[in-house]
Coordinates of C-alpha atoms in Angstrom, one line a residue:
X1 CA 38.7 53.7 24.2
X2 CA 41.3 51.9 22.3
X3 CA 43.9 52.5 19.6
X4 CA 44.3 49.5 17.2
X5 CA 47.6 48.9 14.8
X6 CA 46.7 46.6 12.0
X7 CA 50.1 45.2 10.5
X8 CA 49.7 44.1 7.2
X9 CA 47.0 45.6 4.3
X10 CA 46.0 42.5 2.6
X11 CA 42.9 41.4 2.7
X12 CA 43.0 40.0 6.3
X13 CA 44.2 43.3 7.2
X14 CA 41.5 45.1 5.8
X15 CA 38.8 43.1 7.2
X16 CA 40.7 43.7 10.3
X17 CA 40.3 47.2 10.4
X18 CA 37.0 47.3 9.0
X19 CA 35.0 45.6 12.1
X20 CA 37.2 47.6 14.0
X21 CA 35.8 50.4 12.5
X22 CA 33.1 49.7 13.5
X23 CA 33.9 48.8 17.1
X24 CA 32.8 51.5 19.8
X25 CA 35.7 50.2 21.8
X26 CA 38.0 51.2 19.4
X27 CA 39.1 55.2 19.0
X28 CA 41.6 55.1 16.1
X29 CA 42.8 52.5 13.7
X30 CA 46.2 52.6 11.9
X31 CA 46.7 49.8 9.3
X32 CA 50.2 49.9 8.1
X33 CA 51.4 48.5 4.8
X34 CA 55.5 47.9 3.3
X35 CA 54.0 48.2 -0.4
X36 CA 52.4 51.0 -2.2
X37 CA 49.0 49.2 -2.6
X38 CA 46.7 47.3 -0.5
X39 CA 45.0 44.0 -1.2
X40 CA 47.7 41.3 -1.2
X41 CA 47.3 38.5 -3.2
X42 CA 44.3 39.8 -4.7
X43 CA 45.2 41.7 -7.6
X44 CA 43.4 42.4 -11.0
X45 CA 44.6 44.1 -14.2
X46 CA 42.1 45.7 -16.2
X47 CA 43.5 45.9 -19.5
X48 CA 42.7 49.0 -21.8
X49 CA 40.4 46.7 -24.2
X50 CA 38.5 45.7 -21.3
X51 CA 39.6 42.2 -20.4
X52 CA 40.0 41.9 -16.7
X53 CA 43.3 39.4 -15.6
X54 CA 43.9 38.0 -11.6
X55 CA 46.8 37.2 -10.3
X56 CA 45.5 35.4 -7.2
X57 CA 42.1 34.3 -6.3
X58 CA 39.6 35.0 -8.7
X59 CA 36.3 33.6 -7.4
X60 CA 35.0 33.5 -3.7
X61 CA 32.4 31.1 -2.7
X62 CA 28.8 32.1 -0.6
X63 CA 29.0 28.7 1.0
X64 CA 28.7 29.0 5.1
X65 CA 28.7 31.9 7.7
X66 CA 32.4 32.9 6.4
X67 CA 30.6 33.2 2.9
X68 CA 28.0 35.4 4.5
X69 CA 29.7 37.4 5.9
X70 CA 31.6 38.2 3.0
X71 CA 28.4 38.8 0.8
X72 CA 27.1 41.1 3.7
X73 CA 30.3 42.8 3.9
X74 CA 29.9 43.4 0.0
X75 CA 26.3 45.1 0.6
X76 CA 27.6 47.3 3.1
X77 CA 30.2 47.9 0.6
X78 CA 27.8 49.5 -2.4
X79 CA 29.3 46.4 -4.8
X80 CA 26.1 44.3 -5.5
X81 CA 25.8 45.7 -9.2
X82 CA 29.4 44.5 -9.7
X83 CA 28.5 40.8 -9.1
X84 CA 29.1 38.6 -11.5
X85 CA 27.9 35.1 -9.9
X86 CA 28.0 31.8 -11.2
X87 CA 25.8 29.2 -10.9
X88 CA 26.2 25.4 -10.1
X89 CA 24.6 24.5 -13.0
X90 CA 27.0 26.8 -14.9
X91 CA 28.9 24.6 -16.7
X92 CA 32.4 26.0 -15.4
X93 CA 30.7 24.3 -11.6
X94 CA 29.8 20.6 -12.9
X95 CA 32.9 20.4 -15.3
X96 CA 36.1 20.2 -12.9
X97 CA 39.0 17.5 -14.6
X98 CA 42.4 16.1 -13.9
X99 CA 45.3 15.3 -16.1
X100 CA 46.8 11.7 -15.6
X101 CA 48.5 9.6 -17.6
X102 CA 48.7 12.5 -20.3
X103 CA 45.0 12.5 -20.4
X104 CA 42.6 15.1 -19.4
X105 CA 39.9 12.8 -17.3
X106 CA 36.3 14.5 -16.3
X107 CA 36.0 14.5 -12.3
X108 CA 33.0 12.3 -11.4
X109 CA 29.8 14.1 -10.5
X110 CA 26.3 12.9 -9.5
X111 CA 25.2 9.5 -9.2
X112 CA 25.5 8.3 -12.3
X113 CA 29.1 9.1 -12.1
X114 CA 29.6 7.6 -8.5
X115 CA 28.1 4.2 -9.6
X116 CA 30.1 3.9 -12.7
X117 CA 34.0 3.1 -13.2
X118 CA 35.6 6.5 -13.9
X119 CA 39.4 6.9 -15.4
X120 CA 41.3 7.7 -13.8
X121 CA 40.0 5.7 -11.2
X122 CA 40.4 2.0 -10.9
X123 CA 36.5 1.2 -10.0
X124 CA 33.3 3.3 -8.8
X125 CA 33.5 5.9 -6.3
X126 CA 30.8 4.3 -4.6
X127 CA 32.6 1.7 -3.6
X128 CA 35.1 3.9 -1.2
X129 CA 31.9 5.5 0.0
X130 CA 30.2 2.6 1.6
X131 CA 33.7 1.5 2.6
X132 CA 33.9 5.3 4.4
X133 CA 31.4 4.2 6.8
X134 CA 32.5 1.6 7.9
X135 CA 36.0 2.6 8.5
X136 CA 36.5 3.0 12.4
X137 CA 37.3 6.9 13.8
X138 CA 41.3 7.5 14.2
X139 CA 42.4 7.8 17.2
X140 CA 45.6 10.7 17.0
X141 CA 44.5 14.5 17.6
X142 CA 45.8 15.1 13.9
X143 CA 47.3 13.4 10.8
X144 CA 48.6 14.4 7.7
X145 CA 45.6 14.9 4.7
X146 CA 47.1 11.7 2.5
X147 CA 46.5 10.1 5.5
X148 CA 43.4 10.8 6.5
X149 CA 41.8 10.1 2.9
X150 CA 44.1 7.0 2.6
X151 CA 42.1 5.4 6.0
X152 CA 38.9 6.7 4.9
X153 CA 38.4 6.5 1.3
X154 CA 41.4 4.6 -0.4
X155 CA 45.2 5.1 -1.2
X156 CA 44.1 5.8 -4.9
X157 CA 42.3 8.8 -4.1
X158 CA 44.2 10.0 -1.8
X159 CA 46.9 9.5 -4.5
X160 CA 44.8 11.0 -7.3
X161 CA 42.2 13.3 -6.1
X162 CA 43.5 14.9 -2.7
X163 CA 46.6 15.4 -3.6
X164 CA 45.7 17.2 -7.0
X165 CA 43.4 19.5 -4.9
X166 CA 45.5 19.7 -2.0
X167 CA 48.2 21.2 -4.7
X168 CA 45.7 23.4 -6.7
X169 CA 44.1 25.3 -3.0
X170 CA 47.4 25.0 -1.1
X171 CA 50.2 24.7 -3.9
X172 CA 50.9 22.2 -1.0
X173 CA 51.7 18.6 -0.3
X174 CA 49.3 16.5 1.0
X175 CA 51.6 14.1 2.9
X176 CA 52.7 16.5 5.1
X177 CA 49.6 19.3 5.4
X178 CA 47.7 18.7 8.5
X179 CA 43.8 17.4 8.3
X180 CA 42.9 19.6 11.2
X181 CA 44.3 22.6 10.2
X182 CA 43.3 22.4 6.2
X183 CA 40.4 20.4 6.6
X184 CA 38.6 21.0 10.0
X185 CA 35.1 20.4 8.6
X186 CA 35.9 17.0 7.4
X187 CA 38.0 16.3 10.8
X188 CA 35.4 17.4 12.8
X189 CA 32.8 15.3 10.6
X190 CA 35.3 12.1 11.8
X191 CA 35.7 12.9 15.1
X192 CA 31.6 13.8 16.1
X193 CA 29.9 11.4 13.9
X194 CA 32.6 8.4 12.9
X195 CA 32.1 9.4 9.6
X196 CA 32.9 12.0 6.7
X197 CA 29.8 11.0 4.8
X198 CA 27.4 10.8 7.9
X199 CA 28.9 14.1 9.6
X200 CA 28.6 15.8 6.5
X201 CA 24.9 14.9 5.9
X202 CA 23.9 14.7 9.8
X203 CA 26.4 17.7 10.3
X204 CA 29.2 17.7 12.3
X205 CA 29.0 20.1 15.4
X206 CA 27.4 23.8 15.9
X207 CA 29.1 26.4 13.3
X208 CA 28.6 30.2 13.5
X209 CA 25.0 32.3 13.1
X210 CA 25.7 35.3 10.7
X211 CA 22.2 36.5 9.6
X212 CA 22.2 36.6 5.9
X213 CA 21.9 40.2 4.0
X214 CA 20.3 40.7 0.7
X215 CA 23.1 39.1 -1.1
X216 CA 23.5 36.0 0.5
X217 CA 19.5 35.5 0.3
X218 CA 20.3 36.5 -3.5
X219 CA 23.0 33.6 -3.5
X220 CA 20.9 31.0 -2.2
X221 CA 17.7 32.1 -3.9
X222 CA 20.3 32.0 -7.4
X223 CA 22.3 28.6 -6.5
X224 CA 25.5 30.2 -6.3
X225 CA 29.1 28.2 -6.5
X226 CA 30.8 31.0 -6.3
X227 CA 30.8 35.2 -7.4
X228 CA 33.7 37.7 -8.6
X229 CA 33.3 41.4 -9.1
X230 CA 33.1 42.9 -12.7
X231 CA 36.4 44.8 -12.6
X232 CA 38.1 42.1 -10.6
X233 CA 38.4 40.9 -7.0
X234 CA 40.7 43.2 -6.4
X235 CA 37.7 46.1 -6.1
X236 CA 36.6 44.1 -2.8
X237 CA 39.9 45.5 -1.0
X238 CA 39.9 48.9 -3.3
X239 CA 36.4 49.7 -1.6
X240 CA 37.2 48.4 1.9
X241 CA 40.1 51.0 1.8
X242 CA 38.1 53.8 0.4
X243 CA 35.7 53.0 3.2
X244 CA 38.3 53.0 6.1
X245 CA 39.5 56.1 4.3
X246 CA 35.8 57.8 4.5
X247 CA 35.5 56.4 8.0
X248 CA 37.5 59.5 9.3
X249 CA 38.6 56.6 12.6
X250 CA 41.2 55.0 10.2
X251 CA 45.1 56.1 9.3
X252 CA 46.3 54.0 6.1
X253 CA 49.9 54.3 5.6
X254 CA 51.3 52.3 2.5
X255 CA 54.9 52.7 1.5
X256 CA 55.2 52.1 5.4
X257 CA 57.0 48.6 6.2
X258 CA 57.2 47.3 10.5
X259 CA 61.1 47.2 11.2
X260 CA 60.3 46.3 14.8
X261 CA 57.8 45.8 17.6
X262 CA 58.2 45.8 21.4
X263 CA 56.1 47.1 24.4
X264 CA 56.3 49.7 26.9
X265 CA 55.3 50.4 30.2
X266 CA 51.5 51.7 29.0
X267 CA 51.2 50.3 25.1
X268 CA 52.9 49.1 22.3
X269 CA 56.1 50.8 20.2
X270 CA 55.9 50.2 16.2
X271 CA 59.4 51.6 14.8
X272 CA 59.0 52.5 11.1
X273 CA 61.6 54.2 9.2
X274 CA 60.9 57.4 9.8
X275 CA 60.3 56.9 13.6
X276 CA 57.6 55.5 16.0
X277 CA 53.5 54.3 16.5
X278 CA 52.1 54.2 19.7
X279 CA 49.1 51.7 19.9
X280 CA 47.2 50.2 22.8
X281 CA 46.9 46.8 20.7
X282 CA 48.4 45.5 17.6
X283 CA 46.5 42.5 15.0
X284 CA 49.1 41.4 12.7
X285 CA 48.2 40.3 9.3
X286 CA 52.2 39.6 8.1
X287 CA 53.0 36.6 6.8
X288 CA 54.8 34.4 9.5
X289 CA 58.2 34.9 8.5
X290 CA 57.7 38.7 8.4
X291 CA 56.2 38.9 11.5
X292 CA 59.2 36.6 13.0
X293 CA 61.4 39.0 12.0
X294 CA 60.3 42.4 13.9
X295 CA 59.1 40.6 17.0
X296 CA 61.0 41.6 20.4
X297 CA 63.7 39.2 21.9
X298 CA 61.2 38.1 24.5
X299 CA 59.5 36.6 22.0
X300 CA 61.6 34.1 21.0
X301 CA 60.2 30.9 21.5
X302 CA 57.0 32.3 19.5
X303 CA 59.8 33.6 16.6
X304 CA 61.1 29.6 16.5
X305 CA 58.0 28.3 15.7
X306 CA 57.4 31.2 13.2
X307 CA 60.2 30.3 11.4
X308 CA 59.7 27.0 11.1
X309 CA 56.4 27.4 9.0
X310 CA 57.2 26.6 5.5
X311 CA 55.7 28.6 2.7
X312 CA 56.4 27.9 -1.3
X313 CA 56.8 30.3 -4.3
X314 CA 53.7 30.0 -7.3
X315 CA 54.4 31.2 -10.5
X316 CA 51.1 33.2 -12.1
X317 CA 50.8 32.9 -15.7
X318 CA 47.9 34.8 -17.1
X319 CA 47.8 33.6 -20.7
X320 CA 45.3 34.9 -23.8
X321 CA 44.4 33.1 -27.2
X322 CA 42.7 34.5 -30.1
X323 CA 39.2 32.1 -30.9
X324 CA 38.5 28.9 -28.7
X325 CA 41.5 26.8 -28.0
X326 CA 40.0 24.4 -24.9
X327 CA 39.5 21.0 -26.2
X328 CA 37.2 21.1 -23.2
X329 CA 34.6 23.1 -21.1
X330 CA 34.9 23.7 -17.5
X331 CA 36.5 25.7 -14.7
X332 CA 40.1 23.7 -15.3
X333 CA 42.1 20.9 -14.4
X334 CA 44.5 20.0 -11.7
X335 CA 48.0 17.5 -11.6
X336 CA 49.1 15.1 -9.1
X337 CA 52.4 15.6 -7.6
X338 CA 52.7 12.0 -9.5
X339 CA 52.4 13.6 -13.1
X340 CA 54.2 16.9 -12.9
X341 CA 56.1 18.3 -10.1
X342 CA 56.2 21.9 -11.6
X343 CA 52.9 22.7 -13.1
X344 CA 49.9 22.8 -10.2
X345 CA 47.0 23.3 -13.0
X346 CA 45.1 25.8 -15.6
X347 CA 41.8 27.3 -14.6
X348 CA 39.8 28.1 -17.4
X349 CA 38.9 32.0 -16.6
X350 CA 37.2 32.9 -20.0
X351 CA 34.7 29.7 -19.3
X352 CA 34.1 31.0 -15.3
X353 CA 34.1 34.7 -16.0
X354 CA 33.2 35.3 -19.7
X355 CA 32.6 38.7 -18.3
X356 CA 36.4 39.4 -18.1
X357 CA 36.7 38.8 -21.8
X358 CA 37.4 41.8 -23.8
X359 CA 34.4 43.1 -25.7
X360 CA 35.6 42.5 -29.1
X361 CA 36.4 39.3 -30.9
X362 CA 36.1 35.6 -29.2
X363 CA 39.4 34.8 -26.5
X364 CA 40.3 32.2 -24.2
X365 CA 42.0 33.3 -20.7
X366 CA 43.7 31.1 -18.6
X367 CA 45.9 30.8 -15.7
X368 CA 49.1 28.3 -15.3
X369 CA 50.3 27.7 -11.7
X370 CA 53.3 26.7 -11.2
X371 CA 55.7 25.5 -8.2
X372 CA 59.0 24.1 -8.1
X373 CA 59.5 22.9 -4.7
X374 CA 62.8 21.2 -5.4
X375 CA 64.4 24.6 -6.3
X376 CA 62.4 27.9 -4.8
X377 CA 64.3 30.4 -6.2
X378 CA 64.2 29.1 -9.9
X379 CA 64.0 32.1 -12.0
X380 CA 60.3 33.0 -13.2
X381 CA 61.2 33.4 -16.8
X382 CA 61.9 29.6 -17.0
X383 CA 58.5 28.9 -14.9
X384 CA 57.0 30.8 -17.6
X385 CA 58.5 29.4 -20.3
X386 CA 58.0 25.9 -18.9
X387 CA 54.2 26.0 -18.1
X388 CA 53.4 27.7 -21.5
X389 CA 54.9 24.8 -22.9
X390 CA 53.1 22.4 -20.9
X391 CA 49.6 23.9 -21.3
X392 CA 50.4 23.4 -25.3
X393 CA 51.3 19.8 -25.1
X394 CA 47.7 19.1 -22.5
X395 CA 45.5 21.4 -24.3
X396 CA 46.3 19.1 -27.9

């Protein structure tokens, strides 16, 4: 019988203790957090008059055992009346664009829009498709994404497509993210069949069994893109921590930040300020740099290549407009690093999640992202500023 520390109280934390919860193995579980709430990056606020604003994720896909297990962790949870799903024949699903040239251009979709010459591509989709499978499997255990897509599918849409979406998921840049690590479905899909396209459809290796729940038969049964929560993602870590709480086998400390790990004869020593953790086993959920930074001196070689992972600072703007201001419908649009450096894209939240709308009175929400990778510690006031701007001059 074990004692668990769980470093960290985001949402990976969280999970973390909650299936050790639930472990036989495991006696006692202390999570610790350095901030004075849990959930990380996902954070809601719940206005007064009822609209509902995120400052980090703000929809969760069903798709796979990951998005099982999710949905069955949300049943065991209590939150299925707090779903608010959407569709992929919701409008905010089939309607994704990108802004190029100055121009807001609808992403191809279906087959009519694969056999037809879409701006702001230079000839049909199809086209790279049939190339795809003809293309011969690579032959280096990884590669950059811009890569990847360049060999299989063209330069332009690597240039275009990948690396607006590699910007809008990873507020990265796809010449230097790795396939394998961002990608390993579609690297995977490569490496077993020879293809993207034929992995994809033939599938591309054995993937985990999670037995759905009711939810995730719900999500099939519905055609579910993806789902949100009516007061906001962030009641998915709110009622994991009031669970852990009831659990009676969990200790949550918040206001409680690591200043140093190291082990002992028996178990593991966790200094905090105001003195010391015994645990048989520690799961960190710290971000790399954090985690780099309490770590023992016999740790260094594993501290070096901590440090050396590069992160990138996002600026959230969460922006309302009295009436209907979008001059089009969908869940947003995305930049290449070729258009804009700063701004990564606007979802459209009031399209997705009309549900997070105040009551009263028609709004539109969105949300700016924006990164500045050329100066990190640019104030946010500018950002601001800035992407307001910029969102004025695409929306017109």
């Amino acid at each position: 019988m074990k004692t668990v520390a769980v470093l960290g109280g985001g949402i990976a934390g969280l999970a973390a203790s909650y299936y050790l919860c639930r472990s036989p193995q495991v006696t006692k579980v202390i999570l610790l957090e350095s901030s004075s709430r849990v959930g990380g990056w996902l954070s809601s606020t719940r206005r007064p008059d009822g609209a509902v604003f995120e400052h980090g994720p703000r929809g969760i896909r069903p798709a796979g055992a990951v998005g099982r297990n999710t949905l069955n962790m949300v049943d065991d949870l209590g939150l299925q009346d707090e779903i608010v799903p959407v569709s992929y024949s919701h409008v905010a699903s089939k309607n994704r664009y990108l802004y190029v040239n100055k121009e807001l251009h609808k992403m191809p979709s279906g087959i009519r829009g694969l056999l037809q010459t879409v701006p702001p591509f230079s000839r049909p989709l199809l086209f790279n498709l049939v190339k795809e499978i003809l293309v011969k499997k690579g032959q280096e255990d990884d590669e950059t994404i811009h890569s990847f897509f360049c060999r299989r599918l063209g330069k332009e849409f690597a240039d275009i497509a990948v690396d607006s979406l590699c910007r809008g998921v990873f507020a990265g840049d796809c010449r230097k993210l790795s396939v394998r690590s961002c990608f390993p479905l579609l690297y995977n899909a490569e490496q077993r069949r020879g293809s993207v396209l034929l992995g994809m459809m033939l599938g591309s290796g054995p993937s985990p069994v999670v037995p759905p729940g009711p939810l995730a038969l719900r999500s099939v049964k519905e055609s579910w893109a993806q789902w949100s929560l009516r007061r906001g993602v962030e009641s998915l870590p709110e009622s994991i921590a009031e669970l852990l709480q009831r659990s009676g086998k969990v200790e949550l400390h918040t206001d409680a930040p690591v200043k140093e790990i190291h082990p002992s004869a028996s178990d593991w020593k966790i200094r905090l300020e105001d003195g010391l953790i015994s645990a048989d086993h520690i799961i960190s959920a710290l971000p790399a740099k954090a985690l780099s930074s309490v770590l023992p001196s016999s740790c260094l070689p594993l501290t070096q290549r901590l440090m050396e992972i590069e992160t990138v600072t996002v600026a959230v703007v969460n922006l309302e407009y009295e009436g209907s201001v979008l001059p089009v419908e969908g869940f947003g649009h995305l930049l290449p690093s070729s258009e804009d450096q700063a701004v990564l894209g606007v979802v459209y939240d009031s399209v997705a999640f009309p549900q997070h709308n105040r009551p009263t009175g028609e709004t539109t929400r969105l949300t700016v992202y924006s990164c500045s990778n050329s100066d990190p510690y640019r104030p946010h006031l500018e950002l601001v500023i800035d992407t307001v701007s910029r969102f004025w001059c695409l929306s017109r």
